Amino acid sequence: MEKIGVQDVENLAAGAAVLGTGGGGDPRVGKLMAEQAIEKHGPIEVIQPRDVPDDSFVIPTAMMGAPMVSTEKLPKGDEALKSFRALENYLGGEGFATMSIEIGGLNSTIPLAVAASLEMPIVDADGMGRAFPEIQMVTPTLGGISATPMAMGDEKGNAVFLETVDNFWTEKFSRSVTSDMGGSAIIALYAMNGEEIRDHTIHGSLTRVSRIGQAVMESKSPLEDLLEVTGGYHLFRGKVVDVNREITGGFVEGKAFLEGIEGFEGRLEIEFQNENLIARKDGEVMATTPDLICVVDSDTAEPITTEGIKYGYRVDVLGVPCNDKWRSKEAIDLVGPGYFGYDVEYEPIERRFE
Amino acid sequence: MEKIGVQDVENLAAGAAVLGTGGGGDPRVGKLMAEQAIEKHGPIEVIQPRDVPDDSFVIPTAMMGAPMVSTEKLPKGDEALKSFRALENYLGGEGFATMSIEIGGLNSTIPLAVAASLEMPIVDADGMGRAFPEIQMVTPTLGGISATPMAMGDEKGNAVFLETVDNFWTEKFSRSVTSDMGGSAIIALYAMNGEEIRDHTIHGSLTRVSRIGQAVMESKSPLEDLLEVTGGYHLFRGKVVDVNREITGGFVEGKAFLEGIEGFEGRLEIEFQNENLIARKDGEVMATTPDLICVVDSDTAEPITTEGIKYGYRVDVLGVPCNDKWRSKEAIDLVGPGYFGYDVEYEPIERRFE
């Protein structure tokens, strides 16, 4: 894709919700901001990583905070822009473009609003290829890229800048500040030059969510199309029979239990912490983070969040291979089941299905 | 005073502990840093507010955090310097001098270490004339001076910059970050030009603590000298018969109860939140914040902290008039008994003793 017009945002948001794997925040918040900005400023130019000069830098923008808070505390519309400008100012130069650092969920659409408002291109790439809950959980961390300098802003006009010794400290400080800001903040971070963008991000993310969104929104056989466009596996079809969920410090944590229907036998258990992290069928692991576990409505193929999943829902569960960058030992230490506290070995989903 | 040599630091720290009014952190931490820096770089030049040009700025430096933590987590020595340089860099110019923002307690000595290390003058002034527990509780706030931009640093090398819409937000964010930094942080904030220094700080603070320190350290009748040099009132002499104290989130909060001895009758109750805030004799208020309530050892006149006061101690209690800047209605809203949650009207201590 070369341009993003108002009519494209719907698909992007729908696709982003699928890659949110149950979390990542509600893309509708950013969707409205993006649509308004594009209506006012015109379509957004999409560029590829190869188009970013080595001597310029790209500044990703995002919303940080509890998904549930961010749907209630709607941004005024210019915070993302302000954090972008604040970080530019801090860095002492003009940003060449923005991009999404997290293509799953809300943070696919926030940078669209920024790009449109600043009449600036957006890079067809991201730092996760999905959604993850913490700042350091991006492929640039694996490439030794610092999350900082990072700019944070709230709707009151407060700004906070971080320069930390590693990306775990960035997560720690920014999490506290986000809480002080009322539960969500607009952030700009992981500024990267052309070479860093090419080497350490996941390419083609906007194109990918757009295609996924098309499958959800426009296809007559959305599940089949979803499986094809994501390269995913159909793990299960079932009825939700139980959900144990706790909301602690803005995080959604718990388990959903499904009973098989329409040819699927047994019981599927999904463990989640904001995002779906592990799927077990009758006790046997079928998929784990960083591979994607996506739960969609069986009738509409619309994604269902870990916050929204309820008793009685009839859903399909997809397992989607993550980007190869997530499959090194270092990557599994950063975002694998062990980091989230599960005593489960990561095995690529393709191998589990061999 | 025009110069501060190694031999002067002892008195300054002793005087600062008196103005700490029970809190403000242990001046010994900064004292060692200051002595080492002066030994290496030579005596510090002391300048007056009138000596600061209008087109230059002064950057106060301080340690933020729980007094009890700061005695255990000793700084490496260059953090204060780093925060000063970080804020200079952020402001895009060279600081003309440093100063203390809080002359009571630890933060009288931290800026001495910075001034010596940078071979830079220190201004004979501060922002409190005593110790207070929160960032916004300074006379510059009353003058409409922003605490931000503010730089914070820890011993690991992390740096955080704040730009807030008011000084209460500065307190909120910096408190969380200080906690994340392990309980204490070195900060630089309230950068002011010459005119602002002259109009909105308390002048002569270093001279004052030095004289108070002399009374404690060198006098043969320290209590009389202390009363004279501070212009204070001898509220009570008594034996500590009970202390109720709780430490919550790094704050020391509670009450001390004294029974009169040597000519003093009845019972004195001191309420404290880090600092001593209210003294009541047999139920009648004798002194309240922002006037200073200083508890000193009856034998040595050495100040006793709210953290250290214990059953059996024999102490003298002084009530010292605060600076006039603290006596407007606006000031009482900021640092009076009501702000700390007490249903007591502020009345200047001189009037209570008329």
XYZ file of C-alpha atoms in Angstrom:
708
model
C 0.000 0.000 0.000
C 1.236 3.456 -0.925
C -1.440 5.709 0.554
C -3.837 5.453 3.471
C -7.150 7.229 2.961
C -10.105 7.507 5.305
C -11.677 4.364 3.845
C -8.526 2.329 4.587
C -8.478 3.044 8.303
C -11.420 0.739 9.032
C -9.598 -2.289 7.616
C -6.340 -1.374 9.291
C -8.063 -1.128 12.651
C -9.880 -4.436 12.121
C -6.653 -6.178 11.175
C -4.809 -4.598 14.090
C -7.410 -5.977 16.480
C -6.670 -9.505 15.198
C -2.915 -9.033 15.744
C -3.752 -7.611 19.197
C -4.168 -11.287 20.215
C -6.749 -10.280 22.799
C -4.942 -7.162 24.068
C -3.206 -4.107 22.689
C -6.052 -1.748 23.442
C -9.106 -0.837 21.426
C -8.087 0.360 17.937
C -11.296 2.427 17.703
C -9.799 5.178 19.872
C -6.956 5.802 17.450
C -9.204 5.055 14.475
C -11.414 8.086 15.107
C -8.367 10.307 15.588
C -6.800 8.968 12.385
C -9.982 9.379 10.339
C -10.445 12.976 11.475
C -6.807 13.826 10.751
C -6.920 12.268 7.273
C -10.167 14.078 6.449
C -8.501 17.339 7.365
C -5.009 16.809 5.934
C -5.500 14.236 3.168
C -4.201 10.691 2.687
C -1.050 9.491 4.429
C 1.980 8.490 2.398
C 3.228 5.007 3.247
C 6.944 4.408 2.782
C 9.060 1.264 3.035
C 12.084 0.792 5.329
C 14.344 1.102 2.264
C 12.985 4.630 1.708
C 14.312 5.947 5.052
C 17.703 7.658 4.605
C 20.461 6.576 6.999
C 21.020 10.135 8.195
C 17.378 10.767 9.117
C 15.333 9.345 11.931
C 11.892 7.863 12.330
C 10.003 8.494 15.590
C 7.406 5.861 16.506
C 4.393 7.087 18.491
C 2.027 5.116 20.686
C -0.420 5.170 23.550
C 0.740 3.571 26.764
C -1.587 2.399 29.493
C -4.445 0.201 30.455
C -6.646 -0.696 27.484
C -9.739 -0.252 29.624
C -8.742 3.205 30.709
C -7.893 4.359 27.235
C -11.413 3.735 25.959
C -12.838 5.940 28.703
C -10.237 8.676 28.775
C -10.335 9.775 25.151
C -7.389 11.843 23.992
C -8.077 15.366 22.774
C -6.316 14.532 19.544
C -3.080 16.453 19.666
C -1.205 14.629 22.447
C 0.436 12.127 20.110
C 1.518 14.978 17.939
C 2.876 16.844 20.963
C 4.934 13.868 22.151
C 6.339 13.486 18.626
C 7.289 17.160 18.516
C 8.630 17.060 22.058
C 10.955 14.193 21.199
C 12.028 15.914 17.963
C 12.846 18.976 19.993
C 14.702 16.905 22.563
C 16.705 15.190 19.821
C 17.380 18.540 18.194
C 16.265 17.668 14.671
C 13.266 16.956 12.463
C 11.811 13.482 12.321
C 11.578 12.038 8.797
C 8.520 9.873 9.468
C 6.590 8.103 12.176
C 5.667 4.450 12.517
C 3.871 2.009 14.757
C 5.978 0.333 17.410
C 3.135 -2.157 18.091
C 0.942 -3.075 15.142
C -1.496 -5.093 17.270
C -4.390 -3.137 18.763
C -4.631 0.575 19.416
C -1.068 1.420 18.503
C -1.566 0.637 14.844
C -3.855 3.649 14.533
C -2.281 6.269 16.857
C 0.679 6.812 14.473
C -1.782 7.219 11.578
C -3.263 10.224 13.374
C 0.221 11.641 13.929
C 1.347 11.049 10.349
C -1.798 12.663 8.931
C -1.668 15.664 11.285
C 1.989 16.322 10.522
C 1.530 15.524 6.814
C 4.433 13.174 7.217
C 4.956 9.643 5.862
C 4.467 6.503 7.929
C 6.829 3.550 7.630
C 5.290 0.190 6.700
C 6.885 -1.597 9.657
C 6.562 -2.069 13.394
C 8.469 -3.369 16.405
C 6.346 -6.378 17.403
C 4.269 -7.764 14.537
C 1.596 -8.195 17.201
C 0.819 -6.721 20.657
C 2.891 -7.109 23.830
C 2.362 -5.467 27.215
C 5.773 -3.956 27.994
C 7.973 -1.260 26.477
C 11.093 -3.399 26.101
C 9.223 -6.170 24.225
C 10.138 -5.043 20.713
C 12.519 -6.302 18.068
C 14.644 -3.106 18.311
C 15.568 -4.191 21.881
C 17.044 -7.357 20.354
C 19.042 -5.129 18.019
C 20.484 -3.130 20.911
C 18.354 -0.063 20.151
C 17.536 2.092 23.171
C 13.892 2.954 23.810
C 15.109 6.340 25.013
C 15.164 9.252 24.724
C 11.454 8.790 25.218
C 8.830 11.542 25.481
C 5.559 11.078 27.362
C 2.621 13.448 27.489
C -0.870 13.698 28.942
C -3.958 15.674 27.991
C -3.224 18.278 30.692
C 0.017 19.346 29.066
C 2.514 17.546 31.298
C 5.600 16.136 29.587
C 8.186 13.654 30.835
C 11.424 12.633 29.117
C 13.361 9.499 29.960
C 16.953 8.503 29.274
C 17.591 5.106 30.755
C 20.454 2.629 30.943
C 18.319 -0.108 29.388
C 14.814 -0.682 28.059
C 13.642 -2.442 31.233
C 14.256 0.774 33.178
C 12.287 2.625 30.501
C 9.375 0.289 31.143
C 9.626 0.792 34.916
C 9.700 4.595 34.922
C 7.184 5.064 32.129
C 4.733 2.647 33.773
C 4.708 4.731 36.978
C 4.385 7.992 35.096
C 1.535 6.569 32.995
C -0.262 5.655 36.185
C 0.275 9.183 37.549
C -1.009 10.602 34.271
C -4.332 8.923 34.959
C -3.770 5.513 33.407
C -2.727 6.380 29.873
C -0.088 8.499 28.181
C 0.950 9.327 24.670
C 4.533 8.374 24.030
C 7.266 8.792 21.411
C 10.294 6.498 21.657
C 12.659 4.137 19.831
C 13.788 6.832 17.412
C 15.755 5.022 14.700
C 17.681 5.930 11.570
C 17.203 4.250 8.204
C 19.708 1.476 8.817
C 18.236 0.655 12.227
C 14.726 0.604 10.795
C 15.825 -1.793 8.067
C 17.764 -4.109 10.383
C 15.667 -4.206 13.536
C 11.975 -3.750 12.762
C 9.345 -6.043 11.295
C 8.651 -4.973 7.710
C 5.337 -4.749 5.890
C 3.207 -4.519 9.028
C 0.708 -1.978 7.699
C 0.229 -3.956 4.513
C -0.265 -7.074 6.613
C -2.901 -5.631 8.960
C -4.698 -4.102 6.020
C -4.990 -7.520 4.351
C -6.055 -9.148 7.598
C -8.652 -6.429 8.073
C -9.993 -7.031 4.564
C -10.440 -10.720 5.365
C -12.427 -9.818 8.491
C -14.492 -7.003 6.992
C -15.039 -7.938 3.367
C -14.649 -11.664 2.850
C -17.547 -14.101 2.495
C -15.473 -16.836 4.135
C -13.532 -14.748 6.646
C -12.074 -17.594 8.723
C -10.558 -19.313 5.690
C -9.231 -15.998 4.429
C -7.848 -15.100 7.858
C -6.012 -18.422 8.030
C -4.614 -17.907 4.567
C -3.483 -14.300 4.959
C -1.914 -14.875 8.388
C -0.433 -18.281 7.582
C -2.203 -19.454 10.731
C -3.529 -22.749 12.074
C -7.105 -23.380 13.078
C -6.534 -24.464 16.679
C -10.111 -24.830 17.856
C -13.776 -23.971 17.493
C -15.668 -23.857 20.732
C -18.115 -22.311 23.126
C -16.779 -20.292 26.058
C -17.801 -22.209 29.176
C -15.865 -20.292 31.818
C -13.693 -17.183 32.246
C -11.512 -16.432 35.284
C -10.300 -12.886 35.005
C -8.643 -10.428 37.337
C -7.793 -6.839 36.682
C -4.732 -5.826 38.682
C -2.941 -2.508 38.202
C -4.558 -2.021 34.814
C -3.521 -5.451 33.565
C -6.071 -8.057 32.550
C -5.001 -11.512 33.679
C -6.744 -14.846 33.676
C -7.933 -17.890 31.767
C -10.719 -18.691 29.348
C -12.110 -22.210 28.938
C -13.747 -23.448 25.725
C -15.606 -26.626 24.876
C -15.327 -27.965 21.358
C -18.199 -27.703 18.884
C -18.781 -28.545 15.212
C -16.154 -31.222 14.797
C -13.772 -29.969 17.498
C -13.546 -32.233 20.522
C -12.302 -31.677 24.074
C -11.521 -28.544 25.991
C -9.266 -25.605 25.168
C -7.745 -23.433 27.885
C -6.293 -20.028 27.021
C -4.081 -18.209 29.546
C -3.796 -14.471 29.078
C -2.028 -11.416 30.537
C -3.568 -8.618 28.479
C -2.706 -10.735 25.425
C -3.435 -14.437 24.895
C -0.202 -16.195 25.808
C -0.760 -19.961 25.958
C -3.352 -22.293 24.450
C -3.650 -25.833 25.818
C -5.980 -28.500 24.452
C -6.849 -31.118 27.047
C -3.656 -30.173 28.867
C -1.390 -30.305 25.816
C 0.263 -27.053 24.717
C -0.838 -26.062 21.207
C 0.675 -22.577 20.953
C 2.577 -20.118 23.134
C 3.883 -16.579 22.984
C 5.569 -15.173 20.919
C 3.400 -17.028 18.380
C 0.019 -15.344 18.118
C -3.141 -16.781 19.651
C -6.124 -14.980 18.120
C -9.701 -15.519 19.239
C -12.427 -14.475 16.775
C -16.202 -14.599 16.739
C -17.330 -17.700 14.830
C -20.050 -15.818 12.976
C -18.304 -12.564 12.043
C -14.579 -13.383 12.435
C -14.275 -10.222 14.521
C -11.549 -10.499 17.144
C -12.517 -10.909 20.803
C -10.417 -9.329 23.528
C -9.326 -10.903 26.805
C -11.259 -8.116 28.478
C -14.415 -8.838 26.479
C -14.520 -12.621 26.205
C -17.673 -13.970 27.900
C -19.508 -17.143 28.753
C -21.531 -18.414 25.837
C -19.487 -16.853 23.019
C -18.864 -19.152 20.067
C -15.356 -18.571 18.859
C -12.605 -19.765 16.576
C -9.052 -19.827 17.849
C -6.163 -19.267 15.468
C -2.483 -19.907 16.080
C -0.289 -17.679 13.915
C 3.486 -17.998 13.528
C 5.312 -14.942 14.875
C 7.983 -13.104 12.916
C 11.316 -14.964 12.715
C 13.026 -12.195 14.721
C 11.136 -13.504 17.770
C 12.620 -16.979 17.551
C 16.175 -16.541 18.801
C 17.073 -17.609 22.344
C 17.476 -13.948 23.276
C 14.012 -13.177 21.917
C 12.403 -16.046 23.821
C 14.042 -14.711 27.005
C 12.425 -11.334 26.259
C 8.883 -12.397 25.278
C 8.642 -16.179 25.638
C 6.456 -18.111 28.102
C 9.178 -18.040 30.804
C 9.208 -14.239 30.985
C 5.486 -14.277 31.728
C 5.995 -16.815 34.502
C 4.905 -20.007 32.715
C 6.966 -23.152 33.011
C 6.510 -24.034 29.349
C 9.155 -24.316 26.621
C 8.623 -22.309 23.473
C 8.353 -24.348 20.322
C 7.475 -22.751 16.989
C 3.853 -23.468 16.186
C 4.753 -24.941 12.789
C 6.768 -27.639 14.547
C 3.908 -28.452 16.927
C 1.706 -29.028 13.878
C 4.177 -31.093 11.878
C 30.247 34.421 54.744
C 32.247 34.704 51.551
C 33.946 31.315 51.315
C 33.114 27.827 52.537
C 36.143 25.714 53.431
C 36.290 22.144 54.706
C 36.190 23.339 58.320
C 32.943 25.278 57.676
C 30.955 22.281 56.449
C 30.618 20.783 59.923
C 28.852 23.872 61.274
C 26.667 24.204 58.199
C 25.522 20.609 58.533
C 24.854 21.030 62.266
C 22.821 24.184 61.654
C 20.960 22.544 58.780
C 19.930 19.703 61.063
C 18.310 22.235 63.436
C 16.360 23.840 60.561
C 15.410 20.311 59.436
C 12.804 20.508 62.250
C 13.028 16.757 62.716
C 13.143 15.844 59.009
C 14.963 16.899 55.873
C 17.261 13.899 55.807
C 20.613 13.346 57.438
C 23.038 16.162 56.489
C 25.989 13.815 57.066
C 25.475 12.182 53.657
C 25.977 15.444 51.790
C 28.559 16.614 54.327
C 31.026 13.884 53.376
C 30.487 14.567 49.681
C 30.977 18.313 50.242
C 34.126 17.860 52.327
C 35.713 15.586 49.751
C 34.863 17.954 46.914
C 36.221 21.002 48.758
C 39.430 19.145 49.640
C 39.935 18.379 45.989
C 38.785 21.648 44.389
C 39.305 24.266 47.110
C 36.874 26.501 49.011
C 33.476 27.417 47.555
C 32.683 31.014 46.711
C 29.481 32.233 48.357
C 27.568 34.930 46.486
C 24.521 36.985 47.426
C 21.266 37.167 45.427
C 22.276 40.698 44.290
C 25.364 39.166 42.628
C 23.339 37.015 40.217
C 22.913 38.751 36.827
C 19.384 38.915 35.438
C 20.413 37.211 32.217
C 22.013 34.197 33.928
C 20.411 31.365 35.799
C 21.004 29.524 39.032
C 20.229 25.800 39.211
C 19.401 24.455 42.676
C 20.356 20.825 43.343
C 18.991 18.445 45.948
C 18.418 14.868 46.985
C 14.838 13.653 46.862
C 13.567 10.661 48.752
C 13.091 8.998 52.052
C 15.587 10.260 54.636
C 16.037 6.748 55.945
C 16.865 5.368 52.550
C 19.356 8.097 51.762
C 21.563 7.171 54.707
C 21.771 3.589 53.500
C 22.040 4.146 49.772
C 25.052 6.429 49.645
C 25.526 8.336 46.425
C 28.684 7.699 44.429
C 29.388 11.413 44.484
C 28.814 12.580 40.959
C 25.028 12.177 40.634
C 24.242 15.694 41.855
C 26.756 17.033 39.413
C 25.218 14.946 36.617
C 21.698 16.211 37.301
C 23.014 19.785 37.304
C 24.771 19.220 33.964
C 21.748 17.393 32.573
C 19.486 20.320 33.357
C 22.019 22.804 31.966
C 22.092 20.786 28.790
C 18.310 20.593 28.696
C 18.068 24.360 29.174
C 20.735 24.880 26.541
C 23.041 27.168 28.523
C 25.521 27.297 31.371
C 24.332 27.685 34.924
C 25.850 30.634 36.763
C 25.702 29.079 40.230
C 23.903 26.491 42.299
C 22.007 26.884 45.552
C 20.050 24.959 48.130
C 16.320 24.722 47.558
C 15.855 23.371 51.123
C 18.300 24.602 53.743
C 16.971 22.263 56.446
C 18.605 18.832 56.572
C 20.483 17.001 53.858
C 19.778 19.467 51.089
C 21.917 22.168 52.630
C 25.016 20.096 51.912
C 24.273 18.430 48.547
C 24.629 21.758 46.652
C 27.948 22.366 48.442
C 29.311 19.205 46.853
C 28.021 20.345 43.451
C 29.413 23.877 43.806
C 32.836 22.589 44.863
C 33.018 19.937 42.139
C 32.068 22.402 39.423
C 34.206 25.188 40.977
C 31.110 27.327 40.796
C 29.655 29.770 43.319
C 26.749 28.958 45.612
C 24.045 31.511 46.340
C 23.449 32.397 50.004
C 19.702 31.688 49.805
C 17.194 28.846 49.676
C 13.565 28.133 48.900
C 12.236 27.135 52.331
C 14.292 28.510 55.209
C 13.672 25.112 56.779
C 12.705 21.591 55.566
C 9.417 20.536 53.973
C 8.466 17.180 52.488
C 7.155 18.083 49.024
C 8.594 19.626 45.865
C 6.032 22.410 45.520
C 6.547 23.631 49.112
C 8.998 26.411 48.309
C 8.760 30.184 48.193
C 9.416 30.204 44.407
C 6.038 28.433 43.983
C 4.435 31.452 45.661
C 6.241 33.650 43.130
C 4.816 31.678 40.212
C 8.143 30.011 39.424
C 7.885 26.588 37.804
C 9.789 23.713 39.396
C 10.377 22.423 35.873
C 12.232 21.723 33.728
C 13.515 19.341 36.367
C 16.252 16.735 35.952
C 16.422 13.584 38.069
C 19.192 11.002 38.164
C 20.134 7.807 39.947
C 23.447 6.074 40.623
C 22.853 3.647 37.748
C 22.900 6.416 35.146
C 19.171 6.771 34.497
C 17.902 10.300 33.872
C 14.362 11.675 33.845
C 13.243 15.171 32.820
C 9.916 16.682 33.778
C 7.976 19.603 32.337
C 4.736 19.967 34.198
C 1.745 22.295 34.162
C 2.207 23.100 37.856
C 4.493 22.234 40.770
C 2.028 19.759 42.266
C 2.342 17.614 39.152
C 6.118 17.879 39.497
C 5.804 16.457 42.999
C 3.551 13.630 41.801
C 5.715 12.429 38.908
C 9.040 12.908 40.667
C 7.813 11.028 43.749
C 6.970 7.944 41.654
C 10.236 8.110 39.743
C 12.188 8.490 43.007
C 10.506 5.351 44.283
C 11.415 3.505 41.073
C 14.992 4.747 41.414
C 15.230 2.854 44.689
C 13.963 5.455 47.141
C 16.213 8.411 46.454
C 17.210 10.520 43.462
C 19.424 13.482 42.801
C 17.497 16.344 41.316
C 18.056 19.759 39.720
C 15.052 22.072 39.439
C 13.655 25.576 39.998
C 16.207 27.170 37.692
C 15.899 30.931 38.273
C 17.483 34.089 36.887
C 18.889 36.877 39.062
C 15.615 38.757 39.409
C 13.694 35.623 40.354
C 16.344 34.667 42.905
C 16.140 38.123 44.475
C 12.340 38.263 44.540
C 11.313 34.727 45.391
C 13.930 33.017 47.573
C 14.839 33.335 51.235
C 18.098 35.250 51.504
C 21.056 34.627 53.799
C 20.241 30.966 54.428
C 23.819 29.683 54.388
C 24.940 32.437 56.734
C 22.035 31.578 58.996
C 22.684 27.828 59.210
C 26.345 28.495 59.753
C 25.568 30.689 62.789
C 23.068 28.164 64.102
C 25.654 25.431 63.677
C 28.201 27.480 65.622
C 25.735 27.789 68.494
C 25.274 24.011 68.552
C 28.898 23.032 68.050
C 30.953 25.717 69.732
C 28.911 27.528 72.359
C 29.143 26.916 76.082
C 25.473 27.771 76.506
C 24.138 26.347 73.246
C 20.409 26.553 74.061
C 20.572 30.268 74.887
C 22.661 30.911 71.794
C 20.318 28.849 69.642
C 17.339 30.852 70.889
C 19.172 34.085 70.212
C 20.465 33.290 66.745
C 17.150 31.809 65.564
C 14.945 34.402 67.288
C 13.133 31.403 68.732
C 10.993 30.676 71.791
C 11.770 28.041 74.390
C 8.552 26.047 74.189
C 9.381 23.231 76.557
C 11.931 21.079 78.350
C 10.856 17.542 78.923
C 11.446 13.815 78.918
C 10.098 11.745 76.043
C 7.494 9.437 77.573
C 5.950 7.979 74.428
C 6.397 7.914 70.640
C 3.808 6.659 68.145
C 5.452 6.405 64.781
C 4.590 4.818 61.460
C 6.669 4.649 58.355
C 4.473 4.551 55.262
C 5.843 4.904 51.748
C 9.101 6.364 53.017
C 7.364 8.993 55.139
C 7.750 9.127 58.895
C 4.470 10.015 60.563
C 3.396 10.109 64.173
C 3.419 11.824 67.542
C 5.904 12.280 70.374
C 4.790 12.916 73.969
C 6.951 14.779 76.486
C 6.550 15.354 80.208
C 7.897 18.597 81.650
C 11.066 18.697 83.735
C 13.222 21.375 85.365
C 10.629 24.076 85.741
C 8.420 23.011 82.795
C 5.054 21.608 83.805
C 2.485 19.528 81.986
C 2.693 17.521 78.795
C 3.804 18.499 75.301
C 2.587 16.640 72.229
C 4.402 17.002 68.914
C 2.762 15.812 65.699
C 5.070 15.106 62.812
C 5.034 14.068 59.166
C 8.770 13.791 58.420
C 9.065 17.266 59.986
C 7.600 18.443 63.304
C 4.382 20.204 62.357
C 2.357 20.999 65.485
C 3.269 21.367 69.175
C 0.459 21.334 71.754
C 0.950 21.868 75.465
C -1.793 20.268 77.507
C -4.012 20.462 74.425
C -3.274 24.095 73.611
C -1.485 24.828 70.319
C 1.885 26.501 70.919
C 3.326 26.431 67.398
C 2.427 25.100 63.954
C 3.940 24.801 60.505
C 5.244 26.883 58.734
C 6.850 28.143 61.971
C 9.684 25.816 62.944
C 9.451 23.306 65.781
C 12.968 22.149 66.641
C 13.721 19.395 69.145
C 17.256 19.325 70.556
C 19.095 17.192 73.093
C 19.067 18.988 76.469
C 22.721 18.179 77.140
C 24.334 18.825 73.757
C 21.744 20.963 71.908
C 22.103 18.557 68.997
C 18.906 18.254 66.975
C 16.818 15.103 67.248
C 14.945 13.768 64.235
C 11.394 12.463 64.121
C 12.919 9.192 62.994
C 15.354 9.084 65.926
C 13.344 10.460 68.861
C 13.054 7.803 71.568
C 11.561 7.110 74.985
C 13.706 8.552 77.754
C 15.393 11.325 75.777
C 15.618 14.648 77.622
C 14.993 17.387 75.127
C 14.383 21.096 74.651
C 11.763 22.224 72.179
C 12.183 25.506 70.327
C 9.578 27.396 68.328
C 11.163 29.541 65.626
C 9.336 32.134 63.492
C 9.354 31.185 59.807
C 10.345 33.614 57.084
C 7.735 36.286 56.348
C 7.226 34.888 52.838
C 5.444 31.932 54.486
C 2.814 34.082 56.146
C 0.502 35.078 53.318
C -2.836 33.295 52.923
C -1.491 31.657 49.760
C 1.557 30.412 51.666
C -0.544 28.963 54.481
C -2.614 27.110 51.883
C 0.633 25.640 50.540
C 2.406 24.670 53.777
C 0.094 25.474 56.695
C -1.514 22.974 59.090
C -4.549 22.529 56.819
C -2.475 21.177 53.938
C -1.123 18.466 56.226
C -4.627 17.514 57.305
C -4.816 19.256 60.695
C -7.860 21.264 61.643
C -5.803 24.012 63.236
C -5.541 27.669 62.229
C -2.084 29.051 61.636
C -1.137 31.922 63.878
C 2.382 33.391 63.845
C 4.269 32.103 66.868
C 5.138 35.657 67.978
C 1.420 36.370 68.362
C 0.848 33.192 70.387
C 3.565 34.391 72.771
C 2.403 37.998 73.066
